Amino acid sequence: MAKKNINFYSVKGTHDILPSEQYIWEKIRKEIRDVAETYSFSRIDTPIIENLDLFQRGVGEATDIVEKQMFTLTTKGGDKLVLRPEGTSAIARAYIQHGLSHVGQPLKVYYEGPFFRYENPQAGRYRQFHQAGFEIIGGENDPIYDVQVMLANLRLLESLKLKNISIHVNSIGCKTCRPIYKKKLLSYYKSKKKEICKDCNRRMNDNPLRLLDCKDEKCEVVKKSAPIMIDDLCATCRRHFKEVLEYAEELKLPYQINPFVVRGLDYYNRTVFEFFTEINNAEGEKSLSLALGGGGRYDYLFEIFGQRSTPAVGAALGLERIAEVIKSLKINIPVRQKNKVFLIVIGIEAKKRGMSLVEEFVKSGINISESMGKNSLGAQLKAADKEGAVLALILGQKEVFKESIIIRDMKTGVQETILLKKVVAEIKRRV
Ligand code: HAM
């Protein structure tokens, strides 16, 4: 039977990060670590697979993520699992599982890694993507933590030289004030039923707050005159929101109140926010707003999980979107420094000696490049040139026999021979 050809494409909505792009990702990861350290967030890693019900309960049954976007699987033993679509529910699960409420509160953690959503792939939207997130869990329900999360995310974006960042902030209230507002919102939208899209007609039953972030043209018009949550906040939520804004003001954060930020996950209450940057479209003319990340308070998540009420706030940034902005703005990120020294070996004895010589260099803290699989001097010199080496060390049969080595200046071609046992010290002196 003829063998079916293999399809040599990565799975729809997934992408490779090639060696040539790694310097951008290394830089992003480095800045995540540095910002986390600066603001005292400790790293946490959770598995990529979790139980399905964690997200059904945490993120909410009526959300796009749970309804349409989860990669689910059933194990041979019948367990229903999911490739994690987001991090917050998993961090809360770990907090509960490991009794992290018993360590110093609040717990400040960060994470970075791949997440999965079954979405229609398009620019900035993938089925496997990466997020970095910062979460503050437990302790006091203090608005200062909301702003600390905003600050860490903002500093991360700034450290990567992203420009024109704005934080759109809103409050979606609490169990006391939100139901009253929802009624008002619904009665407004009921009067506009014929003017809104099919999805919004459905949202009226499932998830009324999401009416406010519909991007359909007709709905955008209706939305403009809709009642807004911050007019209906209860006294406690109003005070919380006021303090958030005061801290943001004090820190001169580039924030603006946006009553249409409601977020797509059910676990939020009170403060919600999203990070935007302005980019030009493909023709380089029109400025477009790109959502880089978002977050907010999720004080009810632990109750949803049947636990003691625990205040919490966090946010996550989409790393593909950040990497794309860095590329499109041609932000200068230093590429890894290439090795200055290249070892060339000719003949089997030289190869053997060359292998241990490389180790001697590594031990003394000098990385050197080589292409020992190649046999000819010409091919290896070419490789040294391509690597941009300043010095080449040439070890042939004769040199091994005499326990010497040739040092060649790659620019001038000038060569000199020295004793093999002195070469590490000599190179250390020169580079
Ligand atoms: P989210 O808004 O769903 O929030 O995702 C955060 C960011 O991840 C988005 O703003 C976007 O940059 C990126 N992102 C989401 N989906 C995709 C995708 N399909 N392709 C590429 N990038 C994507 C959360 O996930 C919450 N867990 C954030 C949070 C943390 N809230 C509290 N703590």
CSV table of C-alpha atoms and ligand atoms in Angstrom, one decimal:
chain,number,residue,atom,x,y,z
A,1,MET,CA,0.0,0.0,0.0
A,2,ALA,CA,1.3,3.5,-0.9
A,3,LYS,CA,2.4,5.5,2.1
A,4,LYS,CA,0.4,8.7,2.6
A,5,ASN,CA,2.6,11.8,2.4
A,6,ILE,CA,3.3,13.6,5.6
A,7,ASN,CA,2.0,17.1,5.8
A,8,PHE,CA,5.1,19.2,6.8
A,9,TYR,CA,3.2,22.1,8.2
A,10,SER,CA,2.8,23.0,11.9
A,11,VAL,CA,-0.7,22.4,13.1
A,12,LYS,CA,-3.2,25.2,12.2
A,13,GLY,CA,-2.8,28.2,14.5
A,14,THR,CA,0.5,27.0,15.9
A,15,HIS,CA,3.9,28.3,14.9
A,16,ASP,CA,7.6,27.6,15.3
A,17,ILE,CA,9.9,30.0,16.9
A,18,LEU,CA,13.0,29.6,14.8
A,19,PRO,CA,16.6,30.1,16.0
A,20,SER,CA,16.8,33.4,14.1
A,21,GLU,CA,13.9,34.8,16.2
A,22,GLN,CA,15.0,33.4,19.5
A,23,TYR,CA,16.8,36.6,20.5
A,24,ILE,CA,13.5,38.4,20.7
A,25,TRP,CA,12.0,35.7,22.9
A,26,GLU,CA,15.1,35.5,25.1
A,27,LYS,CA,14.9,39.2,25.6
A,28,ILE,CA,11.2,39.1,26.5
A,29,ARG,CA,11.8,36.2,29.0
A,30,LYS,CA,14.7,38.1,30.5
A,31,GLU,CA,12.6,41.2,31.0
A,32,ILE,CA,9.8,39.2,32.5
A,33,ARG,CA,12.2,37.7,35.1
A,34,ASP,CA,13.8,41.1,35.8
A,35,VAL,CA,10.5,42.9,36.3
A,36,ALA,CA,9.2,40.0,38.5
A,37,GLU,CA,12.3,40.3,40.6
A,38,THR,CA,12.1,44.1,40.9
A,39,TYR,CA,8.5,43.9,42.2
A,40,SER,CA,8.9,40.7,44.2
A,41,PHE,CA,6.9,38.2,42.2
A,42,SER,CA,8.1,34.6,42.5
A,43,ARG,CA,7.9,32.2,39.6
A,44,ILE,CA,5.2,29.5,39.5
A,45,ASP,CA,4.8,26.8,36.8
A,46,THR,CA,1.7,24.8,36.5
A,47,PRO,CA,1.1,21.9,34.1
A,48,ILE,CA,-0.1,22.5,30.6
A,49,ILE,CA,-3.0,20.0,31.1
A,50,GLU,CA,-5.6,20.5,33.8
A,51,ASN,CA,-9.0,19.1,34.6
A,52,LEU,CA,-11.8,20.3,32.3
A,53,ASP,CA,-14.1,21.4,35.2
A,54,LEU,CA,-11.4,23.8,36.5
A,55,PHE,CA,-12.0,26.2,33.6
A,56,GLN,CA,-15.7,25.4,33.2
A,57,ARG,CA,-16.2,26.6,36.8
A,58,GLY,CA,-13.5,29.2,36.9
A,59,VAL,CA,-13.7,31.0,33.6
A,60,GLY,CA,-17.5,30.3,33.2
A,61,GLU,CA,-19.7,28.1,31.1
A,62,ALA,CA,-21.1,31.0,29.1
A,63,THR,CA,-17.8,32.5,28.0
A,64,ASP,CA,-16.3,32.1,24.6
A,65,ILE,CA,-13.3,30.3,26.0
A,66,VAL,CA,-15.3,27.6,27.6
A,67,GLU,CA,-18.1,27.4,25.0
A,68,LYS,CA,-15.9,27.4,21.9
A,69,GLN,CA,-12.2,27.6,22.5
A,70,MET,CA,-11.0,24.7,24.6
A,71,PHE,CA,-8.9,21.9,23.4
A,72,THR,CA,-10.3,19.0,25.4
A,73,LEU,CA,-9.3,15.4,25.6
A,74,THR,CA,-10.4,12.2,27.4
A,75,THR,CA,-7.7,10.0,28.8
A,76,LYS,CA,-7.9,6.2,28.5
A,77,GLY,CA,-9.0,6.2,32.1
A,78,GLY,CA,-11.9,8.5,31.1
A,79,ASP,CA,-10.6,11.7,32.8
A,80,LYS,CA,-11.7,14.8,30.9
A,81,LEU,CA,-8.7,17.1,30.5
A,82,VAL,CA,-8.0,20.4,28.8
A,83,LEU,CA,-5.0,22.1,27.4
A,84,ARG,CA,-5.0,25.2,29.6
A,85,PRO,CA,-6.6,28.2,27.9
A,86,GLU,CA,-5.5,30.6,30.5
A,87,GLY,CA,-3.4,30.7,33.7
A,88,THR,CA,-5.4,32.3,36.5
A,89,SER,CA,-7.7,29.3,37.2
A,90,ALA,CA,-4.7,27.0,37.3
A,91,ILE,CA,-2.8,29.3,39.7
A,92,ALA,CA,-5.8,29.4,42.0
A,93,ARG,CA,-5.9,25.6,41.8
A,94,ALA,CA,-2.3,25.4,42.9
A,95,TYR,CA,-2.9,28.0,45.6
A,96,ILE,CA,-5.6,25.8,47.0
A,97,GLN,CA,-3.8,22.4,46.5
A,98,HIS,CA,-0.6,23.5,48.2
A,99,GLY,CA,-2.1,25.5,51.0
A,100,LEU,CA,-0.3,28.6,49.8
A,101,SER,CA,-2.6,30.7,51.9
A,102,HIS,CA,-0.3,29.6,54.8
A,103,VAL,CA,2.7,31.4,53.4
A,104,GLY,CA,3.2,35.1,53.6
A,105,GLN,CA,0.2,36.9,52.2
A,106,PRO,CA,-0.4,38.2,49.7
A,107,LEU,CA,1.2,35.7,47.5
A,108,LYS,CA,2.8,37.4,44.5
A,109,VAL,CA,3.5,35.0,41.6
A,110,TYR,CA,4.3,35.2,37.9
A,111,TYR,CA,4.3,32.7,35.1
A,112,GLU,CA,5.2,32.5,31.5
A,113,GLY,CA,4.5,29.7,29.0
A,114,PRO,CA,2.2,28.3,26.3
A,115,PHE,CA,-1.6,28.5,26.4
A,116,PHE,CA,-4.2,27.0,24.0
A,117,ARG,CA,-7.4,28.3,22.5
A,118,TYR,CA,-9.3,26.9,19.6
A,119,GLU,CA,-9.8,30.2,17.7
A,120,ASN,CA,-9.9,31.2,14.1
A,121,PRO,CA,-6.2,32.0,13.5
A,122,GLN,CA,-5.4,35.5,12.3
A,123,ALA,CA,-2.8,38.2,12.9
A,124,GLY,CA,-2.1,38.1,16.7
A,125,ARG,CA,-4.5,35.3,17.3
A,126,TYR,CA,-3.2,31.7,17.5
A,127,ARG,CA,-4.3,28.3,18.8
A,128,GLN,CA,-1.1,28.0,20.7
A,129,PHE,CA,0.2,31.3,22.1
A,130,HIS,CA,2.3,32.4,25.1
A,131,GLN,CA,1.4,34.6,28.0
A,132,ALA,CA,3.2,36.1,30.9
A,133,GLY,CA,1.1,36.8,33.9
A,134,PHE,CA,1.4,38.4,37.3
A,135,GLU,CA,-1.0,37.5,40.1
A,136,ILE,CA,-1.4,38.8,43.7
A,137,ILE,CA,-3.5,36.5,45.8
A,138,GLY,CA,-4.7,36.7,49.4
A,139,GLY,CA,-4.0,39.3,52.0
A,140,GLU,CA,-6.1,42.4,52.1
A,141,ASN,CA,-8.6,43.5,49.5
A,142,ASP,CA,-6.6,46.6,48.8
A,143,PRO,CA,-6.8,48.7,45.6
A,144,ILE,CA,-3.0,49.2,45.8
A,145,TYR,CA,-2.6,45.6,44.6
A,146,ASP,CA,-4.6,46.3,41.5
A,147,VAL,CA,-2.2,49.1,40.6
A,148,GLN,CA,0.8,47.0,41.5
A,149,VAL,CA,-0.3,44.5,38.9
A,150,MET,CA,-0.8,47.2,36.3
A,151,LEU,CA,2.6,48.6,37.1
A,152,ALA,CA,4.5,45.3,36.7
A,153,ASN,CA,2.8,44.8,33.3
A,154,LEU,CA,3.4,48.3,32.2
A,155,ARG,CA,7.1,48.2,33.2
A,156,LEU,CA,7.5,45.0,31.3
A,157,LEU,CA,6.1,46.6,28.1
A,158,GLU,CA,8.3,49.7,28.7
A,159,SER,CA,11.4,47.6,29.3
A,160,LEU,CA,10.8,46.1,25.8
A,161,LYS,CA,10.7,49.6,24.4
A,162,LEU,CA,7.1,49.4,23.3
A,163,LYS,CA,5.6,52.9,22.8
A,164,ASN,CA,2.2,54.5,23.1
A,165,ILE,CA,0.9,52.2,25.8
A,166,SER,CA,-2.4,52.9,27.4
A,167,ILE,CA,-4.2,51.2,30.2
A,168,HIS,CA,-8.0,51.1,29.8
A,169,VAL,CA,-9.6,50.8,33.2
A,170,ASN,CA,-13.1,50.1,34.3
A,171,SER,CA,-15.0,48.7,37.3
A,172,ILE,CA,-17.6,46.0,36.8
A,173,GLY,CA,-18.8,46.2,40.4
A,174,CYS,CA,-19.6,43.4,42.8
A,175,LYS,CA,-22.5,41.0,43.7
A,176,THR,CA,-24.4,43.9,45.2
A,177,CYS,CA,-24.3,46.5,42.5
A,178,ARG,CA,-23.7,44.5,39.3
A,179,PRO,CA,-27.2,42.9,39.2
A,180,ILE,CA,-28.9,46.3,39.5
A,181,TYR,CA,-26.7,47.6,36.6
A,182,LYS,CA,-27.3,44.4,34.5
A,183,LYS,CA,-31.1,45.0,34.8
A,184,LYS,CA,-30.7,48.6,33.5
A,185,LEU,CA,-28.4,47.4,30.7
A,186,LEU,CA,-30.8,44.7,29.6
A,187,SER,CA,-33.8,47.0,29.6
A,188,TYR,CA,-31.8,49.4,27.4
A,189,TYR,CA,-30.8,46.6,25.0
A,190,LYS,CA,-34.3,45.1,24.9
A,191,SER,CA,-35.4,48.4,23.4
A,192,LYS,CA,-32.7,48.0,20.8
A,193,LYS,CA,-33.2,44.4,19.9
A,194,LYS,CA,-33.7,45.0,16.2
A,195,GLU,CA,-30.6,47.2,16.0
A,196,ILE,CA,-28.0,44.7,17.4
A,197,CYS,CA,-26.3,41.7,15.9
A,198,LYS,CA,-27.4,38.1,16.3
A,199,ASP,CA,-24.6,37.4,18.9
A,200,CYS,CA,-25.6,40.3,21.0
A,201,ASN,CA,-29.2,39.0,21.0
A,202,ARG,CA,-27.8,35.8,22.4
A,203,ARG,CA,-25.6,37.6,24.9
A,204,MET,CA,-28.6,39.3,26.4
A,205,ASN,CA,-29.5,36.0,27.9
A,206,ASP,CA,-26.1,34.5,28.5
A,207,ASN,CA,-23.7,37.2,29.4
A,208,PRO,CA,-25.2,40.7,29.3
A,209,LEU,CA,-21.9,42.6,30.2
A,210,ARG,CA,-20.3,41.3,27.0
A,211,LEU,CA,-22.8,43.3,25.0
A,212,LEU,CA,-20.5,46.2,25.8
A,213,ASP,CA,-17.5,44.8,24.0
A,214,CYS,CA,-19.1,43.7,20.7
A,215,LYS,CA,-17.1,45.1,17.8
A,216,ASP,CA,-20.0,44.9,15.3
A,217,GLU,CA,-20.6,48.3,13.6
A,218,LYS,CA,-24.3,48.4,14.4
A,219,CYS,CA,-23.7,47.4,18.0
A,220,GLU,CA,-20.9,50.0,18.4
A,221,VAL,CA,-23.6,52.7,17.7
A,222,VAL,CA,-26.1,51.2,20.2
A,223,LYS,CA,-23.3,50.8,22.8
A,224,LYS,CA,-22.5,54.6,22.8
A,225,SER,CA,-25.7,55.4,24.6
A,226,ALA,CA,-25.8,52.4,26.9
A,227,PRO,CA,-25.9,52.9,30.6
A,228,ILE,CA,-22.4,52.4,32.2
A,229,MET,CA,-21.4,50.5,35.3
A,230,ILE,CA,-19.4,53.1,37.0
A,231,ASP,CA,-22.6,55.3,37.4
A,232,ASP,CA,-24.1,52.5,39.4
A,233,LEU,CA,-21.3,51.3,41.6
A,234,CYS,CA,-22.2,50.7,45.3
A,235,ALA,CA,-20.3,52.8,47.8
A,236,THR,CA,-17.6,50.2,48.5
A,237,CYS,CA,-16.9,49.5,44.9
A,238,ARG,CA,-16.9,53.2,44.2
A,239,ARG,CA,-14.3,53.8,46.9
A,240,HIS,CA,-12.2,50.9,45.7
A,241,PHE,CA,-12.3,52.3,42.1
A,242,LYS,CA,-11.5,55.8,43.3
A,243,GLU,CA,-8.4,54.6,45.2
A,244,VAL,CA,-7.3,52.6,42.2
A,245,LEU,CA,-7.4,55.8,40.1
A,246,GLU,CA,-5.7,57.8,42.7
A,247,TYR,CA,-2.8,55.4,42.9
A,248,ALA,CA,-2.6,55.3,39.1
A,249,GLU,CA,-2.6,59.1,39.1
A,250,GLU,CA,0.2,59.2,41.7
A,251,LEU,CA,2.4,56.8,39.6
A,252,LYS,CA,1.5,58.7,36.4
A,253,LEU,CA,0.3,55.5,34.8
A,254,PRO,CA,-1.0,56.1,31.2
A,255,TYR,CA,-4.5,55.1,32.1
A,256,GLN,CA,-7.9,56.1,30.9
A,257,ILE,CA,-11.4,55.1,32.1
A,258,ASN,CA,-13.1,53.0,29.5
A,259,PRO,CA,-16.6,51.9,30.5
A,260,PHE,CA,-16.6,49.3,27.7
A,261,VAL,CA,-13.8,47.1,29.1
A,262,VAL,CA,-15.7,44.2,30.6
A,263,ARG,CA,-13.3,41.3,29.9
A,264,GLY,CA,-14.3,37.9,28.5
A,265,LEU,CA,-13.9,35.7,31.6
A,266,ASP,CA,-16.6,35.4,34.3
A,267,TYR,CA,-14.3,35.5,37.4
A,268,TYR,CA,-13.8,39.3,37.4
A,269,ASN,CA,-15.2,41.8,39.7
A,270,ARG,CA,-14.5,45.5,40.5
A,271,THR,CA,-11.3,46.6,38.6
A,272,VAL,CA,-10.8,45.4,35.1
A,273,PHE,CA,-8.2,46.7,32.7
A,274,GLU,CA,-6.6,46.1,29.3
A,275,PHE,CA,-3.3,47.2,27.9
A,276,PHE,CA,-3.2,48.7,24.4
A,277,THR,CA,-0.6,50.0,22.0
A,278,GLU,CA,-1.0,52.0,18.8
A,279,ILE,CA,0.4,50.4,15.7
A,280,ASN,CA,0.2,51.4,12.0
A,281,ASN,CA,-1.7,49.1,9.7
A,282,ALA,CA,0.0,47.1,6.9
A,283,GLU,CA,0.1,50.1,4.6
A,284,GLY,CA,1.8,52.1,7.4
A,285,GLU,CA,-0.9,54.7,7.5
A,286,LYS,CA,-3.8,54.2,9.9
A,287,SER,CA,-3.1,53.8,13.6
A,288,LEU,CA,-4.8,50.7,15.1
A,289,SER,CA,-5.2,49.8,18.7
A,290,LEU,CA,-3.8,46.4,19.6
A,291,ALA,CA,-4.7,44.7,22.9
A,292,LEU,CA,-1.5,43.4,24.4
A,293,GLY,CA,-3.0,42.0,27.6
A,294,GLY,CA,-5.6,42.4,30.3
A,295,GLY,CA,-6.6,41.5,33.8
A,296,GLY,CA,-8.4,42.5,36.8
A,297,ARG,CA,-9.7,41.6,40.2
A,298,TYR,CA,-11.1,38.1,40.8
A,299,ASP,CA,-12.2,38.1,44.4
A,300,TYR,CA,-15.0,35.5,43.7
A,301,LEU,CA,-12.9,32.8,42.0
A,302,PHE,CA,-12.1,31.0,45.2
A,303,GLU,CA,-15.7,31.0,46.3
A,304,ILE,CA,-16.7,29.7,42.8
A,305,PHE,CA,-14.2,26.8,43.6
A,306,GLY,CA,-16.1,26.2,46.9
A,307,GLN,CA,-13.2,27.8,49.0
A,308,ARG,CA,-13.0,30.6,51.5
A,309,SER,CA,-13.3,34.0,49.9
A,310,THR,CA,-9.9,35.2,48.9
A,311,PRO,CA,-9.1,38.6,47.4
A,312,ALA,CA,-7.0,38.4,44.2
A,313,VAL,CA,-5.9,40.5,41.3
A,314,GLY,CA,-3.8,39.7,38.2
A,315,ALA,CA,-3.2,40.3,34.5
A,316,ALA,CA,-1.5,38.5,31.6
A,317,LEU,CA,0.2,39.8,28.5
A,318,GLY,CA,0.2,38.1,25.1
A,319,LEU,CA,3.8,37.4,24.1
A,320,GLU,CA,3.2,36.8,20.4
A,321,ARG,CA,1.6,40.2,20.1
A,322,ILE,CA,4.6,41.8,21.9
A,323,ALA,CA,7.1,40.0,19.7
A,324,GLU,CA,5.2,41.1,16.6
A,325,VAL,CA,5.2,44.8,17.7
A,326,ILE,CA,8.9,44.5,18.5
A,327,LYS,CA,9.5,43.2,14.9
A,328,SER,CA,7.2,45.6,13.2
A,329,LEU,CA,8.7,48.6,14.9
A,330,LYS,CA,12.1,47.2,14.3
A,331,ILE,CA,12.9,47.8,18.0
A,332,ASN,CA,16.6,47.3,18.4
A,333,ILE,CA,17.3,44.2,20.5
A,334,PRO,CA,20.9,43.1,20.7
A,335,VAL,CA,21.5,39.7,19.1
A,336,ARG,CA,23.6,37.2,21.1
A,337,GLN,CA,27.3,38.0,21.0
A,338,LYS,CA,29.0,35.6,18.6
A,339,ASN,CA,32.1,33.8,19.7
A,340,LYS,CA,35.3,35.5,18.8
A,341,VAL,CA,37.4,32.4,18.5
A,342,PHE,CA,37.0,29.5,16.1
A,343,LEU,CA,38.9,26.2,16.2
A,344,ILE,CA,39.9,24.5,13.0
A,345,VAL,CA,41.1,20.9,13.1
A,346,ILE,CA,42.6,18.9,10.2
A,347,GLY,CA,42.9,15.1,10.5
A,348,ILE,CA,41.6,12.6,13.1
A,349,GLU,CA,44.4,13.2,15.7
A,350,ALA,CA,43.7,16.9,15.6
A,351,LYS,CA,40.0,16.3,15.9
A,352,LYS,CA,40.6,14.2,19.1
A,353,ARG,CA,42.9,16.8,20.6
A,354,GLY,CA,40.5,19.6,19.4
A,355,MET,CA,37.6,18.1,21.4
A,356,SER,CA,39.5,18.2,24.7
A,357,LEU,CA,40.9,21.7,23.8
A,358,VAL,CA,37.3,23.0,23.4
A,359,GLU,CA,36.5,21.7,26.9
A,360,GLU,CA,39.6,23.4,28.3
A,361,PHE,CA,38.4,26.7,26.9
A,362,VAL,CA,34.9,26.1,28.3
A,363,LYS,CA,36.3,25.4,31.7
A,364,SER,CA,38.3,28.7,31.6
A,365,GLY,CA,35.1,30.6,30.7
A,366,ILE,CA,35.7,31.2,27.0
A,367,ASN,CA,33.2,29.8,24.5
A,368,ILE,CA,34.7,29.0,21.2
A,369,SER,CA,33.1,27.9,17.9
A,370,GLU,CA,34.1,25.1,15.7
A,371,SER,CA,32.9,23.1,12.7
A,372,MET,CA,34.8,19.9,13.4
A,373,GLY,CA,32.5,17.8,11.2
A,374,LYS,CA,34.0,19.5,8.2
A,375,ASN,CA,37.3,18.1,6.9
A,376,SER,CA,39.0,20.7,4.7
A,377,LEU,CA,40.8,23.7,5.9
A,378,GLY,CA,39.0,25.9,3.3
A,379,ALA,CA,35.5,24.8,4.5
A,380,GLN,CA,36.4,25.5,8.1
A,381,LEU,CA,38.0,28.9,7.4
A,382,LYS,CA,34.8,29.8,5.5
A,383,ALA,CA,32.7,28.8,8.5
A,384,ALA,CA,35.0,30.9,10.8
A,385,ASP,CA,34.5,33.8,8.5
A,386,LYS,CA,30.7,33.4,8.5
A,387,GLU,CA,30.6,33.2,12.3
A,388,GLY,CA,32.5,36.5,12.3
A,389,ALA,CA,35.4,35.1,14.3
A,390,VAL,CA,38.3,37.4,15.1
A,391,LEU,CA,40.8,34.6,15.7
A,392,ALA,CA,41.1,31.1,14.3
A,393,LEU,CA,43.1,28.4,16.0
A,394,ILE,CA,44.4,25.9,13.5
A,395,LEU,CA,45.4,22.4,14.7
A,396,GLY,CA,46.8,20.0,12.1
A,397,GLN,CA,48.6,16.7,12.3
A,398,LYS,CA,52.0,18.4,12.5
A,399,GLU,CA,50.8,20.8,15.3
A,400,VAL,CA,49.4,17.9,17.4
A,401,PHE,CA,52.7,16.0,17.0
A,402,LYS,CA,54.7,19.1,18.1
A,403,GLU,CA,52.1,20.1,20.8
A,404,SER,CA,51.6,23.5,19.2
A,405,ILE,CA,48.8,25.4,17.6
A,406,ILE,CA,48.5,28.2,15.0
A,407,ILE,CA,46.7,31.4,15.9
A,408,ARG,CA,45.4,33.2,12.8
A,409,ASP,CA,44.2,36.8,12.7
A,410,MET,CA,41.1,36.5,10.6
A,411,LYS,CA,41.2,40.0,9.4
A,412,THR,CA,44.9,40.3,8.3
A,413,GLY,CA,45.6,36.6,7.7
A,414,VAL,CA,48.7,36.9,9.8
A,415,GLN,CA,49.6,33.6,11.6
A,416,GLU,CA,51.8,32.6,14.5
A,417,THR,CA,52.5,29.3,16.2
A,418,ILE,CA,52.5,28.9,20.0
A,419,LEU,CA,52.7,26.0,22.4
A,420,LEU,CA,49.4,24.2,22.8
A,421,LYS,CA,49.6,24.3,26.6
A,422,LYS,CA,49.8,28.1,26.5
A,423,VAL,CA,47.0,28.7,24.1
A,424,VAL,CA,44.1,29.1,26.6
A,425,ALA,CA,46.0,31.7,28.6
A,426,GLU,CA,47.1,33.5,25.5
A,427,ILE,CA,43.5,33.7,24.1
A,428,LYS,CA,42.2,34.8,27.4
A,429,ARG,CA,44.7,37.7,27.3
A,430,ARG,CA,43.6,38.7,23.8
A,431,VAL,CA,39.7,38.5,23.8
B,1,HAM,P1,-7.1,37.2,28.3
B,1,HAM,O1,-7.5,38.6,28.0
B,1,HAM,O2,-8.0,36.2,27.8
B,1,HAM,O3,-6.8,37.1,29.8
B,1,HAM,O4,-5.6,37.0,27.7
B,1,HAM,C1,-4.6,37.9,27.9
B,1,HAM,C2,-3.8,38.2,26.7
B,1,HAM,O5,-3.4,37.0,26.0
B,1,HAM,C3,-4.6,38.9,25.5
B,1,HAM,O6,-4.8,40.3,25.8
B,1,HAM,C4,-3.8,38.6,24.3
B,1,HAM,O7,-2.7,39.5,24.2
B,1,HAM,C5,-3.3,37.2,24.6
B,1,HAM,N1,-4.1,36.2,23.9
B,1,HAM,C6,-5.3,35.7,24.3
B,1,HAM,N2,-5.7,34.8,23.4
B,1,HAM,C7,-4.8,34.8,22.4
B,1,HAM,C8,-4.6,34.1,21.2
B,1,HAM,N3,-5.5,33.2,20.8
B,1,HAM,N4,-3.5,34.3,20.4
B,1,HAM,C9,-2.6,35.2,20.8
B,1,HAM,N5,-2.6,35.8,22.0
B,1,HAM,C10,-3.7,35.7,22.8
B,1,HAM,C11,-6.5,36.0,30.5
B,1,HAM,O8,-6.0,35.0,30.0
B,1,HAM,C12,-6.5,36.2,32.0
B,1,HAM,N6,-6.1,34.9,32.6
B,1,HAM,C13,-5.6,37.3,32.5
B,1,HAM,C14,-5.6,37.4,33.9
B,1,HAM,C15,-4.6,37.1,34.8
B,1,HAM,N7,-6.6,37.9,34.7
B,1,HAM,C16,-6.2,37.9,36.0
B,1,HAM,N8,-5.0,37.4,36.0
